Amino acid sequence: MTQTTAPEQAALLRPHAEQAFAAELAGLTAADDRPRPVGWQLSPWAVVTYLMGGTITAGGESLAITPKYVGNRRLMEIAVATLATDRALLLLGVPGTAKSWVSEHLAAAIAGDSTLLVQGTAGTSEEAVRYGWNYARLLAEGPSLAALVASPVMVAMERGSLARVEELTRVPSDVQDALITILSEKTLPVPELTTEVQARQGFNVIATANDRDRGVNDLSSALRRRFNTVVLPLPASQDEEVSIVTRRVADLGRALALPETLGALEEIQRVVTVFRELRSGRTTDGRTQVKSPSGTLSTAEAISVITNGMALATHFGDGTLTASDVAAGITGAVIKDPVSDSIVWQEYLETVVRDRREWNDFYRACREVTS
Amino acid sequence: MTAESLADEDIGAAPPVRVLGIRHHGPGSARALLRALNAYRPDCVLIEGPCDADALIGFVPAGPARVRVVPPEPAPEGSDEPAGEPVEEVLDLDPPVALLAHAVDEPARAAFWPLASFSPEWQALVWARQQEVPARFMDLATSLVLASPEPEPPAETDTDPDMSEPDEAGAAGQAVEDLAADPQEPAARLRTDPIASLAEAAGYDDPEAWWEDVVEMRLHGEDPFDALTDAIRELREDAGIDEEILVREAHMRKVLRAASKEGFQRIAVVCGAYHAPALTGKLPQVSQDNARLRGLPKVKTQITWVPWTQQRLSLSSGYGAGVVSPGWYHHLFDTQDQPVARWLTQVAGVLRANDLAVSSAHIIEATRLAETLATMRGRPMPGLPELTEAVWSVMCEGSDLVLDLVTAEAVVGQRLGRVPDTVPAVPLDADLRATAKRLRLPMKATQRSLVLDLRKASDLARSQFFHRLQILRIEWAVPAAATTTGTFKEAWQVEWRPELAVAVVDAATYGTTVEQAAGAALLAGAKTLSDLTAAVDQALLAELALVLPELMSALDERAAHEVDLVELLWAVVPLARTQRYGDVRRTDSAQLEHVAVSILARACAGLPAASAGLAGGPAGELRKAIDEAHSVIALLPAHTQQLWTQTLTEIIGRRDVPGVIAGRLVRLLYDAGIISLDDTLGQVSRTLSRGTEPALAAAWIEAFLAGSPLLLVHQPRLLELLDAWVADISDDVFTDVLPMIRRAFGAWGAADRRRLARQVAALGSLDTADAQAPEDFLGDADLLDVVGRILGGAA
C-alpha cells in the first residue's frame, strides 16, 4: 500500500503525519494487542511508542519506529494518558519546542486523522470553532442541516475523532470560550435548527499555545480548568540540541540548495552553547552566572542563525562557516530589546566569551558587530 | 569456652531469632515490621544503631510525644507590656529526631542517625516501649565509628557517618540508605545496591519504583522479610563486600550472641535488608568475628538526641543521602485507606494555602490522570511520580514554580522534630567552652575590656573567636573603640551572661563547632550583594576561609542579577583590596580575583547605559562609586584595567552623561595618562563654552577639580580657561554657580589656595602676549579680594 502512494506523496510538498508514517502506523496497529480506549486506533502504549520510537514485531518482522519527539518520555505519557481520560490536552511551550508537531502526531496515531485543524489567529471567528452557514443555500432553502457548514471541531464530535486547535492564545477570548460547552457538555447546540450535535466517544481536543509570546489572549480560568497542561521544554541537553539543529540545518540546506559547508559542526556547537547559556542564565561549567535576554532563543532561532551564516559563507565567503558569518545573526537573535538586551550581550561577551581562549575569533567578530 | 560452643550452634534454632531486613526510612517496611513484631512477639528487640546510644533509648515515648503547655509569665505590675504567649514544651522525643554523636575532643567529628516517625527503626523502638520489652542498638559504637580515619568515605551504603563533608553544618554524617544507596557513589551503588539488581530482575528500570510497588505501597499483605533475605543472600554471594561492612556485621552478631546468652527466648533483629543474610542461619565462628573487632581505634564520644527536620531528611537539602520525599512517606505510613485521593487533597490544601485556586474538580481529574498513568505504566497504584505528574498537569497548569511549592511543602514536608530539655547538651556548647578554655577566656559574668594585639598569635586567635561569636550573635564580646589608631590593636568588651546559653542553642542549628556554625550562619544570612561583600569581610576577620569559596560563588551569582551599578562597583572595592593584600590570611586570592574581575566586567557592560541621563543625587552616588572602584583598579589584572579605561573613555564620548560624572571621568583618565593634556583641555574648553548651561558646566568643573589641587597649579592653560569662563558668567547666574565652585576648592589646604590665588593674580603677566587680556583688572586689589573670597577666604 505504501508503494502505490509513494509517488503521489513525493509530489506533495508536505504530506500529513498519517500519510508520511502510514507504514509505521499500520505496523503498530498489527502488533498492538493491548486494550484500546473506545474510538482509538491504537492503545495508549502503542501511541507512546509511535511518538518516542522503538522496535516492534509486526507479522513476524521487526519494524523500526522512528522517534517523532526527542525528549522526556514521561511528558508524552502524560499527554496520552490525558487524552485517554477524555480531558482536553493543552500543549504549552515557547516557540520552536515541537508543540504542533506533537499535536499532529498524536492526532495521527490516536484518530488516524490529523486534518481536523483550527488555526488560531487574531481573526479566528466563532464559525471556525462551532459552525457556519452556506448563505446561498440558507437563502434559497431556509435553515437546514444541508445549509450548515460544520467546523473541524463539529466534524470531530460527529466522528468521535480528535480536533486540533493551533495557537489557542491567539484566538480572541470570546471565541475561545465557545470551546467551554464543547469540552464540558461534549455537545454543540444548533439553536437555529433546534437540534444539537453530541460528541461520540473518542472525541477530544488538542490545543497548542505559546506561553512566551507577547500580546496573547490568556485563557479564561473556566476554559483553562477543562484542559490538562503539558509544558514542552527546550531540549534538555547540549548534545540533544546540537543533534536537532544539525539535522534541521541539513534539511533546510538541501531545500535552499546550499552546498555542503565546512566547519559547520563547530559553529553549531558554539551557537547552541551561547543560546543555552543565555537561556539558562549560567555557563555550561556552572561557574559563572549570566543574565538572560528578553527573547526566547529557541532551537528554531539557533537553526536560522546557522542557515543564515551558511548562506553568507556560501555566497560571500569561501564556503567555510566562520565566526564572523554567525556573529551578526547571533547578535540579532540575542538583542531584541536595544537597551536591556545589549547590556546582557555585552556582559556575556566580556565575562564569558572573552575568557575562552579558543573563542577569540568569535569574540572579535561579535565586538565588531556590536560596536 | 561457652561462647565458642554457642557460635557453632545454629542460633536460629535454639533461642529463636527472627531477622527483619528493612529499608531505612521506608514506610512500607515500617508497616510490615509492626505486623511482623505483633505476630512474633519477641522478648528482646535488637536494632541497627550505635550500641553505645542504648542509654538514650529511654527518651523514646510509648506513644505520641507528651506535651506540656507552660502558661505565659504574668506581666509585671503596672507594666503595659502584654503577657507572652503560652509555650509548648515536649516531654518526649517528637520525631523527626536524630542521634548525634561527636568526638569529645573534636566536636567537628560528628555523625547523625536521623529517625522519622515512618522509619522502621523508630517504630521498633516505640513498639518495644509499648510492650515493655528491652530494645538495644547493635551496630558499632560511635566511639569506633568516629575514630575511623578522617578523609576516608564511610561504608558507601550504610548507616555510617559521612566524613567526606565534615564542613557542612550538621552534615558530618547521616544514616545512609542500605538500599537507596548514596547517589554520590554510582559505582559503589552498582556493586552494593541489592535493590537495583532485584528490580532489574523484576523488569523495572527504576529500583525505587520496584521497591515502592513491592513493599512500600502495600497496605496489607504478607510478610516480605524472609523472601527478601533470601533474594539478597543470592546477590551478596556474587558481589564483593566492603571490609567496613564486614566489621559492622561482626559486631551485630556479637550483640546478637550476647543477647541470646542472656537468656532471651525470642529475639527480633531489625536491620537494613542488606545485612539480614549475615545475621540469619548458621553464623560464622566467634573467633573470626572477634578477630575483626580486635584493635579498632577508638575515640571518646558524646551522644545526644537533636531535633531534625523533614528537609534535612530529604535529599533536596544537599545531603548525600536520605529520602527524597519524607512528606510522601509520612503520608503513606499514616494513611490507612485511599492514599491517592487523600494525598491529592493534601496537595490541594497546600496550593490553596498559597492562594492558588484549586477545586474539588481538580482533585478528581488529577486522581483520574494519575490512575491512567499508573495503568499505562503497569503499576498497581499511582506512585509519587504519577501523582506529581498529575498534579503538575492538572493543578499547577504545567507550572514548575507552583510544583516547587508542592514539593517543598508536601512532598518534602516541613515537619520539625522536638526533643525534651532533659537530653544532654549540644556539641556547639561543648566546643565553645573548650575553645574558650584553650584561649584562656574565662566565662565570667563580670564586665571587662580586653585589648588584643593582633601581631600575637594567641590574641589573633581570640579575635577570630570573638568575630565568629559575633556572626553567631552570641554576644559575649562586643567590639569597643580602640584607644590607639594602630590597625593591629582591637578592643573588646567582654561579659558572659547566662542568657547567652539560649543564643548558643539557637546557633547550634548551624553546626557542631563554633567555626563550622559561624561559616554556615554567614552563608545563610547573606542575601543581597552588600550583605555578601560584608560577609566576605567578616569571613576574613573571623578566618572562615572554608566558606569563602561558597561566598564567592554566591557573590558571583548575586552580581549576575544585580542591576544597580553603584552596588556592583562598591562590591569590587573590598574584593580587589583583599585579593591583593589579604594574603596574610592565606585566602585563595585567585578565586577572589576571578570574582572581582567578573563583577567589574559586569559593571563595565552596564556602566555607559546607566550613567546616561542620571540626575543629581544618583549621579553623585555613581560618581563616588566610580571613584572608589577606580582607586582599586590598579590592583586588578591588566586586561581588566584596559576594559575599565575603555569603558570610561566610551562614557565621556556620550553627550547624555551628567557633568558630575563626565567631569570626573575626564580627570581620572587624564591622571591615568589615557587622554592627553590637549584632549583634556579640549574637553574643558568645550564644556566651558557658551553652549553649555553654566550650572551644568559648574558641576562638571567641580567633579573635574575634586581631589588633588596640583593639576590647576601646574597647568596654567587650564587656569586660563577657567578664568575666562568665570569672567564670562553673568551676574545672576554667578550666584547659582558660586556654591559649586566653592565646593571644588573648599577641600584644598590653605597653602594650596593661597598659591592658586597668587597664580590667578599673576595670570596676566604670564600671557602678556595676549592682547585681549582685560588689562584694567590686572593687579587690582579688589579683584584679588574677590578671588580670595571665592577660594574660601584665604587670600
Short mmCIF file of C-alpha atoms in Angstrom, two decimals, chain A:
data_model
loop_
_atom_site.label_atom_id
_atom_site.label_comp_id
_atom_site.label_asym_id
_atom_site.label_seq_id
_atom_site.Cartn_x
_atom_site.Cartn_y
_atom_site.Cartn_z
CA MET A 1 0.00 0.00 0.00
CA THR A 2 2.80 2.37 0.81
CA GLN A 3 4.40 1.57 -2.53
CA THR A 4 1.43 2.76 -4.52
CA THR A 5 1.04 6.00 -2.62
CA ALA A 6 4.73 6.81 -2.61
CA PRO A 7 4.87 8.62 -5.96
CA GLU A 8 1.81 10.66 -5.07
CA GLN A 9 3.42 11.60 -1.79
CA ALA A 10 6.59 12.70 -3.49
CA ALA A 11 4.54 15.27 -5.35
CA LEU A 12 3.23 16.71 -2.13
CA LEU A 13 5.24 19.48 -0.54
CA ARG A 14 4.32 18.29 2.93
CA PRO A 15 2.35 15.06 3.50
CA HIS A 16 0.29 14.68 6.68
CA ALA A 17 1.76 12.66 9.50
CA GLU A 18 -0.64 9.76 8.91
CA GLN A 19 0.47 9.69 5.24
CA ALA A 20 4.19 10.05 5.87
CA PHE A 21 4.26 7.39 8.57
CA ALA A 22 1.48 5.13 7.25
CA ALA A 23 3.73 2.09 7.34
CA GLU A 24 4.71 2.60 10.97
CA LEU A 25 1.08 3.14 11.98
CA ALA A 26 -0.03 0.02 10.13
CA GLY A 27 2.71 -2.00 11.78
CA LEU A 28 1.79 -0.73 15.22
CA THR A 29 -1.89 -1.49 14.64
CA ALA A 30 -0.99 -5.04 13.72
CA ALA A 31 1.38 -5.56 16.63
CA ASP A 32 -0.70 -3.80 19.27
CA ASP A 33 -2.59 -6.29 21.43
CA ARG A 34 -3.25 -4.02 24.40
CA PRO A 35 -6.71 -2.66 25.19
CA ARG A 36 -7.67 0.41 23.16
CA PRO A 37 -9.96 3.13 24.53
CA VAL A 38 -13.18 3.44 22.55
CA GLY A 39 -12.63 5.32 19.31
CA TRP A 40 -8.84 4.92 19.41
CA GLN A 41 -6.88 3.38 16.55
CA LEU A 42 -4.07 2.30 18.89
CA SER A 43 -3.60 1.56 22.58
CA PRO A 44 -2.04 4.31 24.72
CA TRP A 45 1.14 2.23 24.95
CA ALA A 46 1.40 2.00 21.16
CA VAL A 47 0.79 5.73 20.79
CA VAL A 48 3.70 6.48 23.14
CA THR A 49 5.87 4.02 21.20
CA TYR A 50 4.91 5.75 17.95
CA LEU A 51 5.97 9.11 19.40
CA MET A 52 9.15 8.05 21.17
CA GLY A 53 10.32 5.45 18.69
CA GLY A 54 11.40 1.86 19.25
CA THR A 55 11.30 -1.51 17.57
CA ILE A 56 8.19 -3.66 17.33
CA THR A 57 7.47 -7.05 15.86
CA ALA A 58 4.61 -6.93 13.38
CA GLY A 59 3.61 -10.07 11.47
CA GLY A 60 6.85 -11.85 12.25
CA GLU A 61 9.01 -8.98 11.02
CA SER A 62 10.63 -6.39 13.19
CA LEU A 63 9.84 -2.82 12.32
CA ALA A 64 11.75 0.22 13.50
CA ILE A 65 9.61 3.12 14.65
CA THR A 66 11.40 6.45 14.19
CA PRO A 67 11.27 8.82 17.16
CA LYS A 68 8.95 11.75 16.44
CA TYR A 69 9.63 13.53 19.69
CA VAL A 70 13.13 13.77 21.15
CA GLY A 71 12.83 14.41 24.86
CA ASN A 72 11.28 13.17 28.05
CA ARG A 73 9.14 10.08 27.62
CA ARG A 74 7.11 10.93 30.72
CA LEU A 75 5.74 14.06 29.04
CA MET A 76 4.37 12.00 26.17
CA GLU A 77 2.89 9.56 28.67
CA ILE A 78 1.09 12.39 30.47
CA ALA A 79 -0.21 13.71 27.15
CA VAL A 80 -1.53 10.33 26.02
CA ALA A 81 -2.99 9.50 29.45
CA THR A 82 -4.76 12.84 29.45
CA LEU A 83 -6.45 12.08 26.15
CA ALA A 84 -7.34 8.61 27.45
CA THR A 85 -9.20 10.19 30.40
CA ASP A 86 -11.17 12.28 27.85
CA ARG A 87 -9.75 15.50 29.24
CA ALA A 88 -8.67 18.05 26.67
CA LEU A 89 -4.91 18.47 26.25
CA LEU A 90 -3.14 21.81 26.20
CA LEU A 91 0.44 21.76 24.93
CA LEU A 92 2.32 24.81 26.14
CA GLY A 93 5.82 25.97 25.34
CA VAL A 94 8.00 28.64 23.83
CA PRO A 95 8.14 28.79 20.02
CA GLY A 96 10.15 26.02 18.45
CA THR A 97 9.51 23.29 21.02
CA ALA A 98 7.61 21.00 18.64
CA LYS A 99 4.13 21.64 20.05
CA SER A 100 2.30 21.48 16.71
CA TRP A 101 4.47 18.58 15.64
CA VAL A 102 3.47 16.57 18.73
CA SER A 103 -0.16 17.56 18.33
CA GLU A 104 -0.23 16.40 14.71
CA HIS A 105 1.38 13.07 15.51
CA LEU A 106 -0.90 12.48 18.49
CA ALA A 107 -3.94 13.01 16.28
CA ALA A 108 -2.48 10.82 13.55
CA ALA A 109 -1.73 7.96 15.94
CA ILE A 110 -4.89 8.11 18.05
CA ALA A 111 -7.54 9.04 15.48
CA GLY A 112 -5.70 8.26 12.25
CA ASP A 113 -6.56 11.78 11.08
CA SER A 114 -4.60 14.95 11.84
CA THR A 115 -6.51 17.19 9.46
CA LEU A 116 -9.34 18.41 11.69
CA LEU A 117 -7.46 21.59 12.40
CA VAL A 118 -8.48 25.06 13.52
CA GLN A 119 -5.61 27.50 13.05
CA GLY A 120 -5.90 30.14 15.75
CA THR A 121 -5.28 33.71 14.65
CA ALA A 122 -6.45 37.10 15.84
CA GLY A 123 -9.14 36.83 13.15
CA THR A 124 -10.46 33.36 14.05
CA SER A 125 -14.23 33.64 14.29
CA GLU A 126 -16.74 31.59 16.19
CA GLU A 127 -17.75 29.84 12.95
CA ALA A 128 -14.33 28.21 12.84
CA VAL A 129 -14.96 26.62 16.22
CA ARG A 130 -18.70 25.91 16.01
CA TYR A 131 -20.39 26.06 12.60
CA GLY A 132 -21.16 28.48 9.78
CA TRP A 133 -23.72 28.70 7.03
CA ASN A 134 -23.69 28.27 3.31
CA TYR A 135 -25.53 31.53 2.70
CA ALA A 136 -26.67 30.71 -0.87
CA ARG A 137 -28.40 27.62 0.41
CA LEU A 138 -29.62 29.35 3.53
CA LEU A 139 -31.35 31.99 1.40
CA ALA A 140 -32.67 29.51 -1.12
CA GLU A 141 -33.85 26.75 1.21
CA GLY A 142 -34.01 28.31 4.65
CA PRO A 143 -32.16 26.91 7.67
CA SER A 144 -31.48 23.20 7.26
CA LEU A 145 -28.72 20.75 8.05
CA ALA A 146 -27.69 20.91 4.42
CA ALA A 147 -27.07 24.65 4.66
CA LEU A 148 -24.93 24.23 7.75
CA VAL A 149 -21.14 24.30 7.35
CA ALA A 150 -19.58 22.25 10.11
CA SER A 151 -16.32 23.38 11.71
CA PRO A 152 -13.47 20.87 12.15
CA VAL A 153 -14.44 20.65 15.82
CA MET A 154 -18.03 19.76 14.91
CA VAL A 155 -16.84 17.14 12.43
CA ALA A 156 -14.59 15.61 15.09
CA MET A 157 -17.52 15.44 17.51
CA GLU A 158 -19.69 13.67 14.95
CA ARG A 159 -16.96 11.19 14.04
CA GLY A 160 -15.56 10.65 17.53
CA SER A 161 -12.21 11.92 16.32
CA LEU A 162 -9.59 14.39 17.54
CA ALA A 163 -9.81 18.10 16.77
CA ARG A 164 -6.69 20.25 16.90
CA VAL A 165 -6.65 23.94 17.78
CA GLU A 166 -3.34 25.61 16.99
CA GLU A 167 -2.19 28.77 18.81
CA LEU A 168 -5.21 28.88 21.09
CA THR A 169 -4.00 32.02 22.87
CA ARG A 170 -4.05 33.99 19.60
CA VAL A 171 -7.80 33.42 19.30
CA PRO A 172 -9.98 36.24 20.70
CA SER A 173 -11.29 35.47 24.17
CA ASP A 174 -14.99 35.23 23.23
CA VAL A 175 -14.19 32.69 20.53
CA GLN A 176 -12.00 30.70 22.94
CA ASP A 177 -14.90 30.47 25.34
CA ALA A 178 -17.06 28.83 22.69
CA LEU A 179 -14.99 25.75 23.49
CA ILE A 180 -16.23 25.61 27.09
CA THR A 181 -19.61 23.99 26.30
CA ILE A 182 -17.99 21.63 23.86
CA LEU A 183 -15.45 20.48 26.43
CA SER A 184 -17.69 20.29 29.48
CA GLU A 185 -21.02 19.15 27.99
CA LYS A 186 -19.47 17.38 24.99
CA THR A 187 -22.29 18.76 22.91
CA LEU A 188 -22.71 21.55 20.39
CA PRO A 189 -26.21 23.07 20.27
CA VAL A 190 -27.55 24.38 16.96
CA PRO A 191 -30.41 26.64 18.13
CA GLU A 192 -31.35 27.66 14.57
CA LEU A 193 -32.40 24.09 13.84
CA THR A 194 -33.42 23.33 17.44
CA THR A 195 -31.03 20.44 17.43
CA GLU A 196 -27.57 19.64 18.72
CA VAL A 197 -24.55 17.56 17.89
CA GLN A 198 -23.49 15.21 20.66
CA ALA A 199 -19.88 14.09 20.62
CA ARG A 200 -19.20 10.42 20.05
CA GLN A 201 -16.73 8.53 22.18
CA GLY A 202 -13.19 9.17 21.07
CA PHE A 203 -13.79 12.88 20.57
CA ASN A 204 -11.25 15.17 22.20
CA VAL A 205 -9.40 18.41 21.63
CA ILE A 206 -5.65 19.02 21.49
CA ALA A 207 -4.76 22.70 21.72
CA THR A 208 -1.33 24.30 21.47
CA ALA A 209 -0.38 27.66 22.89
CA ASN A 210 2.68 29.78 23.28
CA ASP A 211 3.44 30.89 26.81
CA ARG A 212 6.16 33.38 25.98
CA ASP A 213 4.65 35.41 23.16
CA ARG A 214 3.52 38.95 23.87
CA GLY A 215 0.04 40.18 23.15
CA VAL A 216 -1.72 36.86 23.60
CA ASN A 217 -5.22 36.39 24.95
CA ASP A 218 -4.87 34.50 28.18
CA LEU A 219 -7.27 31.62 28.59
CA SER A 220 -10.17 32.24 30.94
CA SER A 221 -9.93 30.15 34.08
CA ALA A 222 -13.18 28.42 33.11
CA LEU A 223 -11.55 27.18 29.91
CA ARG A 224 -8.18 26.51 31.48
CA ARG A 225 -9.83 24.23 34.00
CA ARG A 226 -11.00 21.96 31.21
CA PHE A 227 -7.52 21.30 29.97
CA ASN A 228 -4.69 19.24 31.37
CA THR A 229 -1.49 21.10 30.63
CA VAL A 230 1.76 19.65 29.35
CA VAL A 231 4.62 22.10 29.02
CA LEU A 232 7.10 21.08 26.35
CA PRO A 233 10.54 22.25 27.44
CA LEU A 234 13.50 23.34 25.38
CA PRO A 235 15.94 20.50 24.63
CA ALA A 236 17.37 19.13 27.86
CA SER A 237 20.97 18.58 26.93
CA GLN A 238 23.52 20.23 24.73
CA ASP A 239 24.01 17.11 22.64
CA GLU A 240 20.30 16.72 22.09
CA GLU A 241 20.01 20.29 20.90
CA VAL A 242 23.11 20.10 18.68
CA SER A 243 21.71 16.99 17.02
CA ILE A 244 18.31 18.62 16.44
CA VAL A 245 19.96 21.72 14.98
CA THR A 246 22.35 19.71 12.79
CA ARG A 247 19.56 17.60 11.39
CA ARG A 248 17.27 20.55 10.65
CA VAL A 249 20.09 22.64 9.19
CA ALA A 250 20.96 19.80 6.84
CA ASP A 251 17.29 19.52 5.77
CA LEU A 252 16.95 23.25 5.22
CA GLY A 253 20.28 23.49 3.41
CA ARG A 254 19.08 20.88 0.97
CA ALA A 255 15.82 22.74 0.44
CA LEU A 256 17.67 26.01 -0.22
CA ALA A 257 20.16 24.19 -2.47
CA LEU A 258 23.12 25.37 -0.40
CA PRO A 259 26.30 23.38 -0.96
CA GLU A 260 27.88 21.49 1.93
CA THR A 261 29.60 23.99 4.18
CA LEU A 262 32.81 23.25 6.02
CA GLY A 263 33.27 23.90 9.72
CA ALA A 264 29.54 23.86 10.37
CA LEU A 265 29.52 21.48 13.32
CA GLU A 266 31.92 23.60 15.30
CA GLU A 267 29.84 26.72 14.76
CA ILE A 268 26.62 24.85 15.54
CA GLN A 269 28.08 23.76 18.84
CA ARG A 270 29.15 27.28 19.59
CA VAL A 271 25.78 28.80 18.72
CA VAL A 272 23.94 26.17 20.73
CA THR A 273 26.28 26.77 23.68
CA VAL A 274 25.68 30.52 23.56
CA PHE A 275 21.92 30.03 23.30
CA ARG A 276 21.79 27.52 26.12
CA GLU A 277 23.97 29.59 28.42
CA LEU A 278 21.97 32.75 27.89
CA ARG A 279 18.70 30.88 28.24
CA SER A 280 19.63 29.07 31.42
CA GLY A 281 21.42 32.03 32.99
CA ARG A 282 24.61 30.12 33.72
CA THR A 283 27.60 28.84 31.84
CA THR A 284 27.92 25.18 30.92
CA ASP A 285 30.62 24.65 33.50
CA GLY A 286 28.24 26.16 36.06
CA ARG A 287 30.87 28.58 37.30
CA THR A 288 29.54 31.88 36.02
CA GLN A 289 26.09 33.38 36.16
CA VAL A 290 24.84 35.37 33.20
CA LYS A 291 21.72 37.45 32.63
CA SER A 292 19.09 36.22 30.21
CA PRO A 293 17.91 38.40 27.34
CA SER A 294 14.24 39.18 26.69
CA GLY A 295 13.96 36.96 23.60
CA THR A 296 13.22 33.24 23.70
CA LEU A 297 16.38 31.97 21.94
CA SER A 298 14.61 28.83 20.84
CA THR A 299 16.19 25.97 18.97
CA ALA A 300 14.39 27.22 15.88
CA GLU A 301 16.27 30.52 16.14
CA ALA A 302 19.58 28.70 16.51
CA ILE A 303 18.73 26.86 13.30
CA SER A 304 18.03 30.11 11.50
CA VAL A 305 21.28 31.70 12.73
CA ILE A 306 23.22 28.78 11.31
CA THR A 307 21.39 28.66 7.97
CA ASN A 308 21.89 32.41 7.60
CA GLY A 309 25.57 32.02 8.35
CA MET A 310 25.81 29.22 5.80
CA ALA A 311 24.19 31.38 3.15
CA LEU A 312 26.69 34.14 3.95
CA ALA A 313 29.62 31.74 3.82
CA THR A 314 28.45 30.28 0.51
CA HIS A 315 27.60 33.45 -1.33
CA PHE A 316 30.05 35.96 0.13
CA GLY A 317 32.74 33.86 1.77
CA ASP A 318 34.91 30.93 0.81
CA GLY A 319 32.37 28.30 1.71
CA THR A 320 33.74 27.75 5.21
CA LEU A 321 31.42 28.73 8.01
CA THR A 322 33.39 31.03 10.31
CA ALA A 323 32.69 33.01 13.45
CA SER A 324 32.12 36.20 11.51
CA ASP A 325 29.37 34.56 9.45
CA VAL A 326 27.31 33.75 12.53
CA ALA A 327 28.26 36.81 14.60
CA ALA A 328 25.74 39.15 13.00
CA GLY A 329 22.97 36.60 13.13
CA ILE A 330 23.57 35.68 16.73
CA THR A 331 23.78 39.31 17.81
CA GLY A 332 20.46 39.97 16.11
CA ALA A 333 18.89 36.93 17.73
CA VAL A 334 20.02 37.93 21.21
CA ILE A 335 19.40 41.67 21.08
CA LYS A 336 15.64 42.01 20.74
CA ASP A 337 15.38 44.99 23.07
CA PRO A 338 18.06 47.52 22.05
CA VAL A 339 18.79 48.75 25.58
CA SER A 340 18.48 45.93 28.08
CA ASP A 341 19.49 43.09 25.75
CA SER A 342 22.60 44.83 24.55
CA ILE A 343 23.75 45.16 28.16
CA VAL A 344 23.14 41.45 28.62
CA TRP A 345 25.06 40.66 25.46
CA GLN A 346 27.96 42.95 26.34
CA GLU A 347 28.18 41.43 29.78
CA TYR A 348 28.14 37.94 28.33
CA LEU A 349 30.85 38.79 25.82
CA GLU A 350 33.09 40.33 28.47
CA THR A 351 32.61 37.85 31.29
CA VAL A 352 32.26 34.59 29.40
CA VAL A 353 33.29 34.72 25.75
CA ARG A 354 36.44 36.74 26.37
CA ASP A 355 37.81 34.20 28.82
CA ARG A 356 37.50 31.31 26.38
CA ARG A 357 40.78 31.22 24.54
CA GLU A 358 39.52 29.16 21.63
CA TRP A 359 36.64 31.57 21.14
CA ASN A 360 38.89 34.53 20.35
CA ASP A 361 37.73 34.79 16.73
CA PHE A 362 34.13 34.74 17.86
CA TYR A 363 34.75 37.40 20.48
CA ARG A 364 36.38 39.69 17.96
CA ALA A 365 33.67 39.12 15.36
CA CYS A 366 30.95 39.91 17.89
CA ARG A 367 32.70 43.00 19.17
CA GLU A 368 32.94 44.20 15.58
CA VAL A 369 29.24 43.75 15.04
CA THR A 370 28.25 45.34 18.35
CA SER A 371 30.33 48.50 18.28
#
